Tab-separated table of C-alpha atoms in Angstrom:
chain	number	residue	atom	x	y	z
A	1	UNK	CA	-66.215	41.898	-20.690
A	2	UNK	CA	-68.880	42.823	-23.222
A	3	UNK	CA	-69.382	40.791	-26.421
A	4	UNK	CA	-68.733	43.423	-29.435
A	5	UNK	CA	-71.673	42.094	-31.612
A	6	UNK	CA	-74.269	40.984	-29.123
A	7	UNK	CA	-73.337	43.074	-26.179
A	8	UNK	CA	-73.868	40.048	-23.968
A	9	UNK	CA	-71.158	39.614	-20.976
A	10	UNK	CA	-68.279	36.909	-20.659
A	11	UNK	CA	-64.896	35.713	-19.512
A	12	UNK	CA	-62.063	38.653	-20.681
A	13	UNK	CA	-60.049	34.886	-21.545
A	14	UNK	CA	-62.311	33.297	-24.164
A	15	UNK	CA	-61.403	33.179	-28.029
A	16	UNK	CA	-65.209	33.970	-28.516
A	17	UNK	CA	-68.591	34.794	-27.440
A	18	UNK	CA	-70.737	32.053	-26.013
A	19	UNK	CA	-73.723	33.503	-27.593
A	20	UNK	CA	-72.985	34.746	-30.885
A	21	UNK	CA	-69.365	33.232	-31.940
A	22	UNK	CA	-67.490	36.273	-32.382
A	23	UNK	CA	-63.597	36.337	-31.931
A	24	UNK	CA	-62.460	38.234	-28.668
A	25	UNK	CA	-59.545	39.917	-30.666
A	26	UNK	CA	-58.155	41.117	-26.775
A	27	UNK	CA	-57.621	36.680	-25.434
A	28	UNK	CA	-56.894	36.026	-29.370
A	29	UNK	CA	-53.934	38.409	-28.880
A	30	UNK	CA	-52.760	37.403	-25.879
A	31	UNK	CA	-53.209	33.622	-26.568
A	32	UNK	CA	-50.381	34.061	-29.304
A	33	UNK	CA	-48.438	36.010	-27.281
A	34	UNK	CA	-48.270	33.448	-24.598
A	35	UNK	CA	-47.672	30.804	-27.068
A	36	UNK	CA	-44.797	32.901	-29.245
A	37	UNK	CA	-43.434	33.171	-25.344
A	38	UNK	CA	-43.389	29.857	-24.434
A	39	UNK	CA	-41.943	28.647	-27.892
A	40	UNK	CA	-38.629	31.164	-27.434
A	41	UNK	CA	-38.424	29.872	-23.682
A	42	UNK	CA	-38.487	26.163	-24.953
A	43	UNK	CA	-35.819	27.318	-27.572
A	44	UNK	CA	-33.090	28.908	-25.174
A	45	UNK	CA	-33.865	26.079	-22.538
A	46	UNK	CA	-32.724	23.405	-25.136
A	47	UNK	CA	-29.611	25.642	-25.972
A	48	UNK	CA	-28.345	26.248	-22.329
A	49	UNK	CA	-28.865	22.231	-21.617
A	50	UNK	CA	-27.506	21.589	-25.122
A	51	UNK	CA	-24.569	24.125	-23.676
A	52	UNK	CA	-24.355	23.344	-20.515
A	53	UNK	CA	-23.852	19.103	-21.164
A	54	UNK	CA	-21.285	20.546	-23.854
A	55	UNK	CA	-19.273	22.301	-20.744
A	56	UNK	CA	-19.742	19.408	-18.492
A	57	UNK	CA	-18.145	16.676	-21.357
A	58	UNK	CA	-15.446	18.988	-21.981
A	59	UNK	CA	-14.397	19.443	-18.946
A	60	UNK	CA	-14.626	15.805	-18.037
A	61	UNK	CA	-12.708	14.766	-21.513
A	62	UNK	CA	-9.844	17.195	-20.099
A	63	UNK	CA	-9.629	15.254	-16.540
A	64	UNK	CA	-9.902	12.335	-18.059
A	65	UNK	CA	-6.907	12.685	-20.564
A	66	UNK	CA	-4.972	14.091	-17.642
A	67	UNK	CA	-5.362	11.118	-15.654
A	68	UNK	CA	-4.117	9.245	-18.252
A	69	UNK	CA	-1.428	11.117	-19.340
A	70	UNK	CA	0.154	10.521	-16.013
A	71	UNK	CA	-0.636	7.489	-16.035
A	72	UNK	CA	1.403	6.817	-18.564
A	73	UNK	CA	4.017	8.931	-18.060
A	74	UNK	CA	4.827	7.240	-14.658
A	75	UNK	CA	4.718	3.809	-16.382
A	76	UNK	CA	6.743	5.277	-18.999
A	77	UNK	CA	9.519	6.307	-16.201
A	78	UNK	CA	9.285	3.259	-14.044
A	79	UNK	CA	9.670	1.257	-16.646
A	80	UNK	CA	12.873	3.500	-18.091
A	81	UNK	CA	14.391	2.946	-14.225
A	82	UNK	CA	14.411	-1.040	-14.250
A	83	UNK	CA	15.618	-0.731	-17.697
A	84	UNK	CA	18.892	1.538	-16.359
A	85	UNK	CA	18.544	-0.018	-13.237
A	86	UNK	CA	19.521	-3.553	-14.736
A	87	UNK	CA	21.412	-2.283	-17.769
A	88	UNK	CA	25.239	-1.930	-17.954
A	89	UNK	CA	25.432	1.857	-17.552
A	90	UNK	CA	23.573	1.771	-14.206
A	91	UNK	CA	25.255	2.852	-11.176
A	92	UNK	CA	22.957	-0.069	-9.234
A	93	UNK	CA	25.832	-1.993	-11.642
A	94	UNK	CA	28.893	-1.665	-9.749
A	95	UNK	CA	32.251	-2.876	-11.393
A	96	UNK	CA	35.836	-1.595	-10.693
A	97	UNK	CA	37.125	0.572	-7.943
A	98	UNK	CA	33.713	1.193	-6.910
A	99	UNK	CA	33.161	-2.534	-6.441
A	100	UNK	CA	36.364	-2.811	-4.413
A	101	UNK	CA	35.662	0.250	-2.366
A	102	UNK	CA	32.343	-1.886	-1.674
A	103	UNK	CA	34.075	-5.030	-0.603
A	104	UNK	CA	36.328	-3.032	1.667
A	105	UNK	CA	33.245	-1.353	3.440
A	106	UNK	CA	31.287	-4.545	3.869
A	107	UNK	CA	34.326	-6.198	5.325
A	108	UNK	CA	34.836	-3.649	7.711
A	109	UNK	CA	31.264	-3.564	8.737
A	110	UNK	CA	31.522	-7.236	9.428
A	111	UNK	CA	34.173	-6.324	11.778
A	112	UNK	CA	32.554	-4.042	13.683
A	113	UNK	CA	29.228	-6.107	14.217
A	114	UNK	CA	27.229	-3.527	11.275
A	115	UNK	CA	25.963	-6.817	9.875
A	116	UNK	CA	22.854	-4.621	8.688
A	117	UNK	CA	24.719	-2.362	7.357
A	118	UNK	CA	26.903	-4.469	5.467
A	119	UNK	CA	23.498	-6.422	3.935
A	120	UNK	CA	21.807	-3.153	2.940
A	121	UNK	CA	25.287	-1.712	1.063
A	122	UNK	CA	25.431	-5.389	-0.725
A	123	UNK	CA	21.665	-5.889	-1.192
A	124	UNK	CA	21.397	-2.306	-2.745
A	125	UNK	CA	24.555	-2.597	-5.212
A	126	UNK	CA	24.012	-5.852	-6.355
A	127	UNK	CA	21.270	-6.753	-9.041
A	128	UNK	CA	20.564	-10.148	-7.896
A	129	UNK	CA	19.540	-9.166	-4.998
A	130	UNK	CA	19.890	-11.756	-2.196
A	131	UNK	CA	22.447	-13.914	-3.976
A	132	UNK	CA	25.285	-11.645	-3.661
A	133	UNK	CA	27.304	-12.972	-6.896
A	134	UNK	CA	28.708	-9.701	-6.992
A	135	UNK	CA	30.054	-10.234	-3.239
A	136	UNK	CA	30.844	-14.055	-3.228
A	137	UNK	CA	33.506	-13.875	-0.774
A	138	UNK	CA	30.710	-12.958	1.747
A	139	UNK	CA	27.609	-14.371	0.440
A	140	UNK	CA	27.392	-16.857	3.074
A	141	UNK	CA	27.805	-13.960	5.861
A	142	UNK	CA	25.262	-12.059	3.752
A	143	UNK	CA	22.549	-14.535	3.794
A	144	UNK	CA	22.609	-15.860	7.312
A	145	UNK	CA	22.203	-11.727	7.492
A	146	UNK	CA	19.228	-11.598	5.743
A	147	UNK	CA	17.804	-14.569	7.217
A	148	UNK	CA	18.533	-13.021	10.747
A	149	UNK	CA	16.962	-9.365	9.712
A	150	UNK	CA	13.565	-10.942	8.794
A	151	UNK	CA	13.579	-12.211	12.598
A	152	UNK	CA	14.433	-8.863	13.552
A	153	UNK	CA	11.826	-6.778	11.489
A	154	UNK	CA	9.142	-9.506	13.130
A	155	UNK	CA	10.690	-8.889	16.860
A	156	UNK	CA	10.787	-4.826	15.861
A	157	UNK	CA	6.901	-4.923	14.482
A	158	UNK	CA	6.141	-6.776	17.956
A	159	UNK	CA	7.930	-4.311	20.284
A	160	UNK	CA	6.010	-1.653	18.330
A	161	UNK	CA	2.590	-3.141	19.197
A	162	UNK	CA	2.603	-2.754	22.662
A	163	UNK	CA	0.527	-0.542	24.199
A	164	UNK	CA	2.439	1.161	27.488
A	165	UNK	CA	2.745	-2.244	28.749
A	166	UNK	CA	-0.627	-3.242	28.510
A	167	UNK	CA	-1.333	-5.169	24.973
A	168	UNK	CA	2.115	-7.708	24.513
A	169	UNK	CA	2.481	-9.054	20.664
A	170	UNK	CA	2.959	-12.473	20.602
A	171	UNK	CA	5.125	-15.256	18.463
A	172	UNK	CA	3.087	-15.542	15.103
A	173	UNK	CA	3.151	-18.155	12.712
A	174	UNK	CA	4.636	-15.701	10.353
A	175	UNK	CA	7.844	-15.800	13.133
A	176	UNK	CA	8.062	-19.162	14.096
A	177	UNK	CA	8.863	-19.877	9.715
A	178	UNK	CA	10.976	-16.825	10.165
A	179	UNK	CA	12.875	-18.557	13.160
A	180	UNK	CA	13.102	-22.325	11.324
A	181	UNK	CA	14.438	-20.300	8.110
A	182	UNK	CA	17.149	-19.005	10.209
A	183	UNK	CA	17.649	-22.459	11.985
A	184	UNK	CA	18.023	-24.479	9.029
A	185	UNK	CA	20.389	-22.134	7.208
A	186	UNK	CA	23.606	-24.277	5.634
A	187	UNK	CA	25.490	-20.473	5.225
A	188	UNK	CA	27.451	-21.664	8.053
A	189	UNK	CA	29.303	-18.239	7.791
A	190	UNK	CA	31.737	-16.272	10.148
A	191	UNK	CA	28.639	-14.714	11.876
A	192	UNK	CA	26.617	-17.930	12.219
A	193	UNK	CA	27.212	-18.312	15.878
A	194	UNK	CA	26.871	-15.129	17.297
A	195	UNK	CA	23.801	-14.264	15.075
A	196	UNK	CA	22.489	-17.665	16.419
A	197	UNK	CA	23.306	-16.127	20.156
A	198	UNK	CA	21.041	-13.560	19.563
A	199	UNK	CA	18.153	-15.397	17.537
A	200	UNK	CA	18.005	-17.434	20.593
A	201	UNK	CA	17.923	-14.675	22.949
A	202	UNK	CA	15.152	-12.748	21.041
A	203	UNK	CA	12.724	-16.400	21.834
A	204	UNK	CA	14.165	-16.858	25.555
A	205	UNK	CA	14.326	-13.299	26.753
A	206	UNK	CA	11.244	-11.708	24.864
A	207	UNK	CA	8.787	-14.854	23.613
A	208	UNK	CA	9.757	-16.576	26.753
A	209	UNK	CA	10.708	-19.868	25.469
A	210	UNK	CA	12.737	-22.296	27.228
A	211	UNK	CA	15.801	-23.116	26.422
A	212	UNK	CA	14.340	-27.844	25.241
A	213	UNK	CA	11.736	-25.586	23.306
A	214	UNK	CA	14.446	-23.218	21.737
A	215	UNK	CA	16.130	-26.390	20.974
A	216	UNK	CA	13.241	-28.539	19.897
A	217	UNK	CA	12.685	-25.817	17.115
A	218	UNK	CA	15.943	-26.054	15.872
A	219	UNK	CA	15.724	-29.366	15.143
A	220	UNK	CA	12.313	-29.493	13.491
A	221	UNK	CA	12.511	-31.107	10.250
A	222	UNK	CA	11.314	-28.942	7.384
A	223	UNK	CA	7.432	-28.638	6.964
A	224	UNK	CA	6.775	-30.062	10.272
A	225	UNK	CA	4.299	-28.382	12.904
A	226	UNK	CA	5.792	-26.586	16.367
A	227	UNK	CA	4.222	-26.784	19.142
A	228	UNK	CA	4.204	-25.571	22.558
A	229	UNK	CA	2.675	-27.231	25.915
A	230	UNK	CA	1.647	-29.800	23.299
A	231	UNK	CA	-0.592	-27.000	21.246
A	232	UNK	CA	-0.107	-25.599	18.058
A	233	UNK	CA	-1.654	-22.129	19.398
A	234	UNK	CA	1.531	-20.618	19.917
A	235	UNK	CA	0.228	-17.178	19.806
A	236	UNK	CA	-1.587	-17.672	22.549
A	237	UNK	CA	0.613	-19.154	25.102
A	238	UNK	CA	3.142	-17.287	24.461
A	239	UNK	CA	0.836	-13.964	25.095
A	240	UNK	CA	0.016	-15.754	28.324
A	241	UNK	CA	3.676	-16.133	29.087
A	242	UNK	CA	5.056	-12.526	28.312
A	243	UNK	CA	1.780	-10.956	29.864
A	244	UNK	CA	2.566	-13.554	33.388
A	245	UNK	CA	6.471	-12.312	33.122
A	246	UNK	CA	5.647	-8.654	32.888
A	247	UNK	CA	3.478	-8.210	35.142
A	248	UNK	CA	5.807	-9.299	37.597
């Protein structure tokens, strides 16, 4: 463009003439344009971050307090079930006829072999758990019960591991304490011996123990080690033994 004053030629966006000084009123306008732009964009930039981190703290303030609010209210009602659960007015708290209708049913289970069954009605109405003091007249039946279904739940677990014939659970550590538990039992209940009949079974017929090693466990004293073929890998020989026996 032409300079105003001098007439001499220059850039349309300089303030002013390189040759004579004067302002180029045309770049002088549109400098403070620019700059009056840029100022408002700054402005509503700030207020939509300002907004936006407003949005984002409310809305994490909210989830937050939710959490927590459930959070407490399922502390609040666990907490109000072991207080009726143990209290006097709980119907885990069974006195009267509904005791004695109890006692009935766990006899009769006991005479029909539901030894399970009579645990889990005893175990489940009786807030001290495995010492049956509200059933004393079968505690002893009741423990050597209890003793016996922690063998079974390990037996159960290792039937459930095998893999179409192909991947045979063997006797654990976890089983063999299981088994001396059982063992070393002074219950000496009605159901002792034929719970012992099938204890025995479960390590002849399925871990394939022999009868001087079913026998040798027995007598273990407390806190001593068992072994088998002289080892204390018991896991693995008796893997060896039920894969050799199945695969007949």
């Amino acid at each position: 463009m032409k300079c105003t004053n001098c007439g001499a030629d220059f850039a349309s966006d300089q303030l002013r003439c390189p040759y004579c000084g004067t302002v180029n009123e045309h770049a002088l306008k549109l400098a403070k344009e620019l700059q009056t732009y840029d100022a408002a964009y700054e402005q509503k930039r700030d207020e939509l971050l300002e907004s936006g981190t407003n949005q984002v703290l409310k809305h994490l303030t909210f989830g937050l307090g939710m959490v927590f609010l459930v959070i407490a209210i399922v502390s609040l009602g666990c907490v109000a079930f072991f207080r009726y659960r143990f209290s006097g007015t709980s119907s885990y708290e069974v006195t009267g006829a509904r005791l004695a209708q109890n006692k009935e049913a766990i006899a009769r289970y006991l005479d029909e072999g539901q030894y399970i069954r009579a645990y889990l009605l005893a175990s489940c109405t009786d807030p001290t758990g495995e010492h049956f003091e509200n059933y004393p007249e079968y505690a002893a039946e009741l423990c050597d019960i209890y003793n016996y279904s922690l063998i079974l739940t390990g037996v159960l677990q290792s039937m459930d591991s095998m893999d179409e014939g192909d991947n045979y659970a063997s006797l654990r550590d976890t089983d063999v304490i299981s088994f001396q538990i059982f063992y070393s039992s002074a219950a000496n209940s009605a159901v002792t011996e034929e719970l012992t009949r099938e204890v025995d079974g479960f390590l002849k017929n399925y871990y394939r123990l022999t009868e001087e090693e079913i026998e040798t466990l027995k007598a273990l004293e407390a806190g001593k080690q068992f072994t088998l073929e002289g080892s204390a890998d018991i896991e693995g020989i008796t893997k060896r033994r039920m894969e050799a026996y199945f695969e007949k």
